[in-house]
mmCIF file of C-alpha atoms and ligand atoms in Angstrom:
data_model
loop_
_atom_site.group_PDB
_atom_site.id
_atom_site.type_symbol
_atom_site.label_atom_id
_atom_site.label_comp_id
_atom_site.label_asym_id
_atom_site.label_seq_id
_atom_site.Cartn_x
_atom_site.Cartn_y
_atom_site.Cartn_z
ATOM 1 C CA MET I 834 262.948 62.801 129.737
ATOM 2 C CA ASN I 835 266.058 61.968 127.738
ATOM 3 C CA VAL I 836 269.259 62.812 129.521
ATOM 4 C CA PHE I 837 271.679 61.193 127.104
ATOM 5 C CA ASP I 838 271.929 61.366 123.358
ATOM 6 C CA VAL I 839 273.573 57.951 123.125
ATOM 7 C CA LEU I 840 273.703 54.894 125.364
ATOM 8 C CA VAL I 841 276.682 52.696 124.454
ATOM 9 C CA VAL I 842 276.610 48.991 125.328
ATOM 10 C CA GLY I 843 280.021 47.470 124.890
ATOM 11 C CA GLU I 844 283.203 45.855 126.107
ATOM 12 C CA LEU I 845 285.722 47.553 128.385
ATOM 13 C CA ASN I 846 289.364 46.770 128.976
ATOM 14 C CA VAL I 847 292.763 48.326 129.531
ATOM 15 C CA ASP I 848 295.667 48.041 127.098
ATOM 16 C CA ILE I 849 299.240 47.475 128.186
ATOM 17 C CA ILE I 850 301.239 48.542 125.139
ATOM 18 C CA LEU I 851 304.854 47.402 124.904
ATOM 19 C CA ASP I 852 307.105 49.142 122.380
ATOM 20 C CA LYS I 853 310.756 48.882 121.394
ATOM 21 C CA ILE I 854 310.856 45.218 122.377
ATOM 22 C CA LEU I 855 314.328 43.695 122.119
ATOM 23 C CA GLY I 856 313.470 40.472 120.282
ATOM 24 C CA PHE I 857 310.458 38.172 120.283
ATOM 25 C CA PRO I 858 309.003 36.522 123.399
ATOM 26 C CA ARG I 859 309.801 32.826 123.829
ATOM 27 C CA VAL I 860 308.599 30.427 126.483
ATOM 28 C CA GLY I 861 311.312 29.945 129.103
ATOM 29 C CA LYS I 862 313.140 33.203 128.282
ATOM 30 C CA GLU I 863 312.812 36.873 129.228
ATOM 31 C CA ILE I 864 313.232 39.914 127.008
ATOM 32 C CA ILE I 865 313.116 43.664 127.607
ATOM 33 C CA SER I 866 310.757 46.304 126.236
ATOM 34 C CA LYS I 867 312.085 49.888 126.275
ATOM 35 C CA GLU I 868 308.687 51.603 126.273
ATOM 36 C CA MET I 869 305.375 50.869 128.017
ATOM 37 C CA ASN I 870 301.990 52.570 128.115
ATOM 38 C CA LEU I 871 298.955 51.623 130.186
ATOM 39 C CA THR I 872 295.783 53.095 128.659
ATOM 40 C CA LEU I 873 292.058 52.703 128.227
ATOM 41 C CA GLY I 874 291.507 50.032 125.577
ATOM 42 C CA SER I 875 288.446 48.541 123.849
ATOM 43 C CA SER I 876 286.786 49.777 120.754
ATOM 44 C CA SER I 877 283.494 50.601 122.497
ATOM 45 C CA ALA I 878 285.307 52.889 124.937
ATOM 46 C CA ILE I 879 287.174 54.642 122.113
ATOM 47 C CA PHE I 880 283.828 55.159 120.371
ATOM 48 C CA ALA I 881 282.167 56.533 123.526
ATOM 49 C CA SER I 882 285.075 58.855 124.374
ATOM 50 C CA ASN I 883 285.300 60.319 120.897
ATOM 51 C CA LEU I 884 281.531 60.638 120.540
ATOM 52 C CA SER I 885 281.549 62.668 123.740
ATOM 53 C CA SER I 886 284.269 64.929 122.282
ATOM 54 C CA PHE I 887 281.835 65.682 119.432
ATOM 55 C CA SER I 888 279.588 67.468 121.972
ATOM 56 C CA THR I 889 277.251 64.496 122.381
ATOM 57 C CA GLU I 890 275.945 63.349 125.793
ATOM 58 C CA VAL I 891 277.064 59.733 126.173
ATOM 59 C CA ALA I 892 276.395 57.053 128.810
ATOM 60 C CA PHE I 893 278.080 53.650 128.925
ATOM 61 C CA ILE I 894 276.914 50.191 130.023
ATOM 62 C CA GLY I 895 279.597 47.535 130.365
ATOM 63 C CA LYS I 896 281.117 45.233 132.960
ATOM 64 C CA LEU I 897 284.322 45.580 134.983
ATOM 65 C CA GLY I 898 285.983 43.827 137.886
ATOM 66 C CA ASN I 899 286.538 45.650 141.138
ATOM 67 C CA ASP I 900 290.276 46.092 140.746
ATOM 68 C CA ASN I 901 292.912 48.693 139.883
ATOM 69 C CA PHE I 902 292.263 48.383 136.159
ATOM 70 C CA SER I 903 288.572 49.147 136.682
ATOM 71 C CA HIS I 904 289.583 52.468 138.300
ATOM 72 C CA LEU I 905 291.689 53.321 135.276
ATOM 73 C CA VAL I 906 288.805 52.579 132.890
ATOM 74 C CA LEU I 907 286.326 54.644 134.920
ATOM 75 C CA GLN I 908 288.728 57.580 135.346
ATOM 76 C CA SER I 909 289.572 57.629 131.639
ATOM 77 C CA LEU I 910 285.906 57.613 130.589
ATOM 78 C CA THR I 911 284.993 60.256 133.168
ATOM 79 C CA ALA I 912 287.858 62.467 131.979
ATOM 80 C CA LYS I 913 286.182 62.367 128.550
ATOM 81 C CA LYS I 914 282.828 63.283 130.149
ATOM 82 C CA VAL I 915 281.268 59.879 129.473
ATOM 83 C CA HIS I 916 278.617 59.014 132.096
ATOM 84 C CA THR I 917 279.790 55.856 133.921
ATOM 85 C CA ASP I 918 277.100 55.269 136.586
ATOM 86 C CA PHE I 919 275.508 52.398 134.632
ATOM 87 C CA ILE I 920 278.780 50.447 134.410
ATOM 88 C CA ILE I 921 278.540 47.286 136.514
ATOM 89 C CA ARG I 922 281.458 46.208 138.720
ATOM 90 C CA SER I 923 281.761 42.686 140.071
ATOM 91 C CA ASP I 924 283.941 41.497 142.941
ATOM 92 C CA LEU I 925 283.949 38.031 141.385
ATOM 93 C CA LEU I 926 285.362 39.083 138.024
ATOM 94 C CA ARG I 927 288.527 40.736 136.718
ATOM 95 C CA THR I 928 288.641 43.695 134.377
ATOM 96 C CA GLY I 929 289.570 42.742 130.824
ATOM 97 C CA LEU I 930 293.117 43.365 129.623
ATOM 98 C CA THR I 931 294.992 43.330 126.325
ATOM 99 C CA VAL I 932 298.772 43.097 126.205
ATOM 100 C CA VAL I 933 299.879 44.659 122.929
ATOM 101 C CA MET I 934 303.386 43.885 121.714
ATOM 102 C CA ASN I 935 304.234 46.392 119.009
ATOM 103 C CA TYR I 936 306.743 45.520 116.311
ATOM 104 C CA GLY I 937 306.855 48.352 113.759
ATOM 105 C CA ASN I 938 303.572 48.321 111.871
ATOM 106 C CA ASP I 939 302.611 44.919 113.199
ATOM 107 C CA ARG I 940 301.621 43.736 116.622
ATOM 108 C CA ALA I 941 300.993 40.625 118.672
ATOM 109 C CA ASN I 942 298.039 40.895 121.073
ATOM 110 C CA VAL I 943 297.030 38.712 123.985
ATOM 111 C CA THR I 944 293.594 39.461 125.477
ATOM 112 C CA TYR I 945 292.109 38.314 128.754
ATOM 113 C CA PRO I 946 288.402 39.164 128.259
ATOM 114 C CA GLY I 947 287.449 38.866 131.949
ATOM 115 C CA ALA I 948 284.349 40.810 132.977
ATOM 116 C CA MET I 949 283.444 41.912 129.432
ATOM 117 C CA GLU I 950 282.202 38.378 128.688
ATOM 118 C CA HIS I 951 279.671 38.526 131.516
ATOM 119 C CA LEU I 952 277.362 41.442 130.725
ATOM 120 C CA LYS I 953 273.819 40.150 130.201
ATOM 121 C CA GLU I 954 270.870 41.678 128.400
ATOM 122 C CA SER I 955 268.791 41.395 131.602
ATOM 123 C CA GLU I 956 271.237 43.769 133.343
ATOM 124 C CA ILE I 957 270.394 46.558 130.909
ATOM 125 C CA GLU I 958 267.395 48.079 132.648
ATOM 126 C CA ASP I 959 264.460 49.877 131.062
ATOM 127 C CA GLU I 960 265.319 52.895 133.193
ATOM 128 C CA MET I 961 268.704 53.117 131.462
ATOM 129 C CA LEU I 962 267.247 52.796 127.967
ATOM 130 C CA LYS I 963 264.548 55.332 128.814
ATOM 131 C CA LYS I 964 267.166 57.975 129.493
ATOM 132 C CA ALA I 965 268.663 57.841 125.993
ATOM 133 C CA LYS I 966 267.630 58.813 122.475
ATOM 134 C CA HIS I 967 269.888 56.324 120.738
ATOM 135 C CA LEU I 968 271.365 52.888 121.521
ATOM 136 C CA HIS I 969 274.735 51.852 120.069
ATOM 137 C CA VAL I 970 276.042 48.314 120.581
ATOM 138 C CA SER I 971 279.578 47.432 119.592
ATOM 139 C CA SER I 972 281.883 44.395 119.550
ATOM 140 C CA VAL I 973 279.088 41.859 119.841
ATOM 141 C CA PHE I 974 281.357 38.805 119.441
ATOM 142 C CA MET I 975 283.527 39.941 122.362
ATOM 143 C CA GLN I 976 280.432 39.794 124.596
ATOM 144 C CA PRO I 977 279.183 36.192 124.664
ATOM 145 C CA GLY I 978 276.993 36.952 127.707
ATOM 146 C CA LEU I 979 275.061 39.511 125.653
ATOM 147 C CA LEU I 980 275.136 37.952 122.184
ATOM 148 C CA PRO I 981 272.336 35.336 122.599
ATOM 149 C CA ASP I 982 269.886 38.068 123.685
ATOM 150 C CA LEU I 983 271.031 40.857 121.399
ATOM 151 C CA LEU I 984 267.773 40.729 119.456
ATOM 152 C CA LYS I 985 265.798 41.202 122.692
ATOM 153 C CA LEU I 986 267.854 44.297 123.535
ATOM 154 C CA PHE I 987 267.311 45.897 120.134
ATOM 155 C CA GLU I 988 263.592 45.017 120.187
ATOM 156 C CA ARG I 989 263.232 46.658 123.594
ATOM 157 C CA ALA I 990 265.090 49.774 122.482
ATOM 158 C CA LYS I 991 262.970 50.189 119.349
ATOM 159 C CA LYS I 992 259.765 49.628 121.330
ATOM 160 C CA MET I 993 260.845 52.418 123.662
ATOM 161 C CA GLY I 994 261.363 54.777 120.755
ATOM 162 C CA LEU I 995 265.158 54.856 120.574
ATOM 163 C CA THR I 996 267.067 54.908 117.300
ATOM 164 C CA THR I 997 269.749 52.203 117.144
ATOM 165 C CA SER I 998 273.107 51.341 115.637
ATOM 166 C CA MET I 999 275.481 48.382 115.793
ATOM 167 C CA ASP I 1000 279.147 47.902 114.903
ATOM 168 C CA PRO I 1001 279.679 44.129 115.029
ATOM 169 C CA GLN I 1002 283.515 44.321 114.951
ATOM 170 C CA TRP I 1003 285.659 41.288 114.274
ATOM 171 C CA ASP I 1004 284.636 37.800 115.387
ATOM 172 C CA PRO I 1005 287.734 36.278 117.025
ATOM 173 C CA SER I 1006 286.223 32.782 116.611
ATOM 174 C CA GLU I 1007 285.614 33.609 112.903
ATOM 175 C CA LYS I 1008 282.286 31.792 112.985
ATOM 176 C CA TRP I 1009 280.300 34.958 112.144
ATOM 177 C CA GLU I 1010 277.080 33.616 113.619
ATOM 178 C CA LEU I 1011 274.695 36.548 113.741
ATOM 179 C CA ASN I 1012 271.070 36.183 112.673
ATOM 180 C CA LEU I 1013 270.938 39.208 110.374
ATOM 181 C CA PRO I 1014 267.404 38.613 109.007
ATOM 182 C CA LYS I 1015 266.038 38.725 112.570
ATOM 183 C CA LEU I 1016 268.334 41.428 113.954
ATOM 184 C CA LEU I 1017 268.734 44.044 111.233
ATOM 185 C CA PRO I 1018 265.068 45.143 111.121
ATOM 186 C CA TYR I 1019 265.700 46.574 114.620
ATOM 187 C CA VAL I 1020 269.075 48.137 113.777
ATOM 188 C CA ASP I 1021 268.669 51.548 112.146
ATOM 189 C CA VAL I 1022 272.354 51.852 111.222
ATOM 190 C CA PHE I 1023 274.480 48.722 110.742
ATOM 191 C CA MET I 1024 278.185 49.674 110.705
ATOM 192 C CA PRO I 1025 280.624 46.851 109.867
ATOM 193 C CA ASN I 1026 283.924 47.273 108.024
ATOM 194 C CA ILE I 1027 284.174 45.723 104.576
ATOM 195 C CA GLU I 1028 285.761 42.445 105.706
ATOM 196 C CA GLU I 1029 283.249 41.964 108.517
ATOM 197 C CA PHE I 1030 280.394 42.743 106.112
ATOM 198 C CA LYS I 1031 281.577 40.141 103.618
ATOM 199 C CA TYR I 1032 281.970 37.452 106.284
ATOM 200 C CA LEU I 1033 278.628 38.239 107.911
ATOM 201 C CA THR I 1034 276.761 38.140 104.601
ATOM 202 C CA ASN I 1035 278.854 35.296 103.190
ATOM 203 C CA SER I 1036 279.510 37.404 100.086
ATOM 204 C CA ARG I 1037 282.478 38.149 97.867
ATOM 205 C CA ASP I 1038 281.770 41.843 97.377
ATOM 206 C CA ILE I 1039 279.683 44.731 98.677
ATOM 207 C CA LEU I 1040 276.945 44.533 96.049
ATOM 208 C CA SER I 1041 276.162 40.863 96.523
ATOM 209 C CA GLY I 1042 276.274 41.348 100.310
ATOM 210 C CA LEU I 1043 273.819 44.231 100.042
ATOM 211 C CA LYS I 1044 271.550 42.152 97.839
ATOM 212 C CA ALA I 1045 271.464 39.522 100.585
ATOM 213 C CA VAL I 1046 270.514 41.959 103.382
ATOM 214 C CA GLU I 1047 268.345 44.305 101.309
ATOM 215 C CA PRO I 1048 265.016 42.558 102.139
ATOM 216 C CA PHE I 1049 265.381 43.241 105.873
ATOM 217 C CA CYS I 1050 268.044 45.917 106.524
ATOM 218 C CA ASN I 1051 267.660 49.616 107.192
ATOM 219 C CA ILE I 1052 270.749 51.823 106.705
ATOM 220 C CA VAL I 1053 274.023 49.972 106.133
ATOM 221 C CA VAL I 1054 277.347 51.815 106.438
ATOM 222 C CA ILE I 1055 280.430 49.912 105.289
ATOM 223 C CA LYS I 1056 283.850 51.225 106.323
ATOM 224 C CA ASP I 1057 286.494 50.724 103.697
ATOM 225 C CA GLY I 1058 289.765 52.030 105.205
ATOM 226 C CA GLU I 1059 291.717 54.432 102.984
ATOM 227 C CA ARG I 1060 289.013 54.032 100.323
ATOM 228 C CA GLY I 1061 286.508 55.809 102.585
ATOM 229 C CA ALA I 1062 283.034 54.414 103.256
ATOM 230 C CA HIS I 1063 279.806 53.308 101.565
ATOM 231 C CA LEU I 1064 276.219 53.940 102.625
ATOM 232 C CA TRP I 1065 273.197 51.905 101.547
ATOM 233 C CA ASN I 1066 269.741 53.305 102.151
ATOM 234 C CA LYS I 1067 266.467 52.689 100.358
ATOM 235 C CA ASN I 1068 268.100 50.724 97.547
ATOM 236 C CA LYS I 1069 270.678 53.428 96.850
ATOM 237 C CA LEU I 1070 274.419 53.108 97.343
ATOM 238 C CA ILE I 1071 276.500 56.222 98.019
ATOM 239 C CA SER I 1072 280.280 56.038 98.365
ATOM 240 C CA LYS I 1073 282.452 58.819 99.749
ATOM 241 C CA PRO I 1074 286.265 58.831 99.515
ATOM 242 C CA ALA I 1075 288.436 59.112 102.596
ATOM 243 C CA PHE I 1076 290.133 62.385 103.516
ATOM 244 C CA ILE I 1077 293.746 62.065 102.464
ATOM 245 C CA ASN I 1078 296.322 62.086 105.238
ATOM 246 C CA ASN I 1079 299.909 62.002 103.999
ATOM 247 C CA LYS I 1080 301.316 61.851 107.514
ATOM 248 C CA ILE I 1081 299.568 58.847 109.048
ATOM 249 C CA VAL I 1082 300.691 58.158 112.619
ATOM 250 C CA ASP I 1083 298.641 54.956 113.042
ATOM 251 C CA CYS I 1084 295.145 53.692 112.202
ATOM 252 C CA ILE I 1085 294.271 52.225 115.640
ATOM 253 C CA GLY I 1086 290.612 53.002 116.340
ATOM 254 C CA ALA I 1087 289.868 54.637 112.956
ATOM 255 C CA GLY I 1088 286.689 52.573 112.650
ATOM 256 C CA ASP I 1089 285.487 53.542 116.122
ATOM 257 C CA SER I 1090 286.219 57.197 115.409
ATOM 258 C CA PHE I 1091 284.331 56.922 112.120
ATOM 259 C CA ASP I 1092 281.344 55.555 114.063
ATOM 260 C CA ALA I 1093 281.617 58.440 116.555
ATOM 261 C CA GLY I 1094 281.640 61.091 113.815
ATOM 262 C CA PHE I 1095 278.751 59.428 111.955
ATOM 263 C CA ILE I 1096 276.533 58.872 115.013
ATOM 264 C CA SER I 1097 277.202 62.371 116.416
ATOM 265 C CA GLU I 1098 275.597 63.789 113.268
ATOM 266 C CA PHE I 1099 272.918 61.082 113.046
ATOM 267 C CA VAL I 1100 271.528 61.816 116.516
ATOM 268 C CA LYS I 1101 271.403 65.515 115.660
ATOM 269 C CA GLY I 1102 269.114 64.588 112.761
ATOM 270 C CA HIS I 1103 271.489 65.561 109.961
ATOM 271 C CA GLU I 1104 271.272 64.112 106.449
ATOM 272 C CA LEU I 1105 272.912 60.753 105.857
ATOM 273 C CA GLN I 1106 275.403 62.208 103.340
ATOM 274 C CA ARG I 1107 276.572 64.591 106.030
ATOM 275 C CA CYS I 1108 276.819 61.748 108.585
ATOM 276 C CA LEU I 1109 278.973 59.812 106.110
ATOM 277 C CA GLU I 1110 281.233 62.793 105.515
ATOM 278 C CA ILE I 1111 281.776 63.484 109.227
ATOM 279 C CA GLY I 1112 282.372 59.754 109.746
ATOM 280 C CA ASN I 1113 285.143 59.846 107.143
ATOM 281 C CA LEU I 1114 286.516 63.039 108.657
ATOM 282 C CA ALA I 1115 286.638 61.494 112.137
ATOM 283 C CA GLY I 1116 288.305 58.342 110.757
ATOM 284 C CA ALA I 1117 290.961 60.457 109.039
ATOM 285 C CA LEU I 1118 291.468 62.698 112.095
ATOM 286 C CA ASN I 1119 292.043 59.524 114.104
ATOM 287 C CA THR I 1120 295.051 58.702 111.890
ATOM 288 C CA THR I 1121 296.791 62.007 112.749
ATOM 289 C CA ALA I 1122 297.635 60.953 116.335
ATOM 290 C CA HIS I 1123 298.722 57.862 118.279
ATOM 291 C CA GLY I 1124 296.005 55.394 119.337
ATOM 292 C CA GLY I 1125 292.257 55.843 119.144
ATOM 293 C CA THR I 1126 291.447 58.859 121.305
ATOM 294 C CA ALA I 1127 294.382 61.331 121.195
ATOM 295 C CA ALA I 1128 293.034 63.213 118.167
ATOM 296 C CA PHE I 1129 289.746 64.085 119.896
ATOM 297 C CA LYS I 1130 289.485 66.511 122.786
ATOM 298 C CA ASN I 1131 286.519 68.792 122.216
ATOM 299 C CA MET I 1132 284.569 70.360 119.378
ATOM 300 C CA GLY I 1133 286.785 73.445 119.185
ATOM 301 C CA GLN I 1134 289.944 71.381 118.819
ATOM 302 C CA ILE I 1135 288.268 68.968 116.346
ATOM 303 C CA LYS I 1136 287.225 71.925 114.179
ATOM 304 C CA ARG I 1137 290.759 73.373 114.237
ATOM 305 C CA GLN I 1138 292.364 70.032 113.355
ATOM 306 C CA ALA I 1139 289.818 69.418 110.579
ATOM 307 C CA ALA I 1140 290.619 72.812 109.049
ATOM 308 C CA GLU I 1141 294.404 72.455 109.435
ATOM 309 C CA ASN I 1142 294.769 68.861 108.271
ATOM 310 C CA PHE I 1143 291.940 68.470 105.789
ATOM 311 C CA SER I 1144 290.808 72.037 104.886
ATOM 312 C CA PHE I 1145 287.385 71.038 106.209
ATOM 313 C CA GLN I 1146 285.017 73.672 107.613
ATOM 314 C CA PHE I 1147 282.141 72.506 109.817
HETATM 315 N N1 LIG M 924 294.574 55.675 105.824
HETATM 316 C C1 LIG M 924 293.462 56.375 106.020
HETATM 317 N N2 LIG M 924 293.372 57.649 105.575
HETATM 318 C C2 LIG M 924 292.242 58.371 105.749
HETATM 319 N N3 LIG M 924 291.141 57.880 106.350
HETATM 320 C C3 LIG M 924 291.182 56.623 106.813
HETATM 321 C C4 LIG M 924 292.334 55.802 106.677
HETATM 322 N N4 LIG M 924 292.079 54.601 107.241
HETATM 323 C C5 LIG M 924 290.809 54.675 107.709
HETATM 324 N N5 LIG M 924 290.258 55.873 107.444
HETATM 325 C C6 LIG M 924 288.899 56.326 107.765
HETATM 326 O O1 LIG M 924 288.447 55.609 108.884
HETATM 327 C C7 LIG M 924 287.285 54.818 108.527
HETATM 328 C C8 LIG M 924 287.302 53.520 109.269
HETATM 329 O O2 LIG M 924 288.459 52.771 108.951
HETATM 330 P P1 LIG M 924 288.446 51.203 108.728
HETATM 331 O O3 LIG M 924 287.740 50.897 107.457
HETATM 332 O O4 LIG M 924 289.856 50.756 108.873
HETATM 333 O O5 LIG M 924 287.537 50.717 109.946
HETATM 334 P P2 LIG M 924 287.681 49.444 110.883
HETATM 335 O O6 LIG M 924 288.335 48.348 110.114
HETATM 336 O O7 LIG M 924 286.357 49.203 111.481
HETATM 337 O O8 LIG M 924 288.685 49.987 111.987
HETATM 338 P P3 LIG M 924 288.918 49.490 113.486
HETATM 339 O O9 LIG M 924 290.077 48.555 113.365
HETATM 340 O O10 LIG M 924 289.239 50.737 114.191
HETATM 341 O O11 LIG M 924 287.691 48.818 113.961
HETATM 342 C C9 LIG M 924 287.336 54.679 107.007
HETATM 343 O O12 LIG M 924 286.036 54.459 106.517
HETATM 344 C C10 LIG M 924 287.928 56.021 106.625
HETATM 345 O O13 LIG M 924 286.934 57.017 106.609
HETATM 346 MG MG1 LIG M 925 285.927 48.273 113.286
#
């Protein structure tokens, strides 16, 4: 019996966000920041939280330390009704952390990956997969413990009858080593942004990249920022423009929110054009509030905001 619509496998960390910093940090000196926020970070957690707000039952598998930050992560996910029982906590590891130093539209980040690097494929049990209809894996390059056995995980999920999706996210090492010909046959929806897609396929544009993956891919969704998104399925490319937001607050997490909107419709069995449209809507909604999760509370509020900001009726 399925209990969850979507099982998310991903990285977890907290963000310490420093704003209104008086100057730039320099070794040997100390400067003051006039604003600080401590919040749930990580793109997988933003995805899971927002997917849950779209009335989807979501469970999470990831790795944390056994420290104060792990409590914050668990409380934040639980507050968004994400099921956290599968999350593994280790006394030997520390919860991941990103220190974000905001300077206007730009930022300097320092990340301590900690526990997120240690999740292994063997820790994702059949019993967990069995409980879900769909598996979504995100931020694969941030999870070096999982990456070598990613294919095994997707093979297992497909064998057990789940549908699957993957958002690779950025590769901080910029090596882009992912065996797409082996992996993509087991990924029903592959969801990179345009830059990631070009690096992963070693291509200069979308069409040549699609030509390279066409022999072995299923559905490919390419996020293209304020230009919207593109969907490739059965040799056909569909592009949909973004919803226009003239009052952008910030774009943090727009890609994760897009994924949440898209997958919420996908697991309900809606047409791919509709999935693409709700993905774009969720990405645009994300830009109406600070950070990645503030724009998403529940379906009622999402519907109201969609109507108010984008004249969109569900
Ligand atoms: N300025 C914008 N206005 C309206 N919609 C936007 C804007 N920026 C992004 N979006 C929507 O959000 C989606 C995802 O954005 P983007 O292409 O930046 O993803 P991403 O690079 O994966 O983001 P992330 O950094 O969150 O991982 C876009 O496909 C689009 O639908
Ligand atoms: Mg992204």
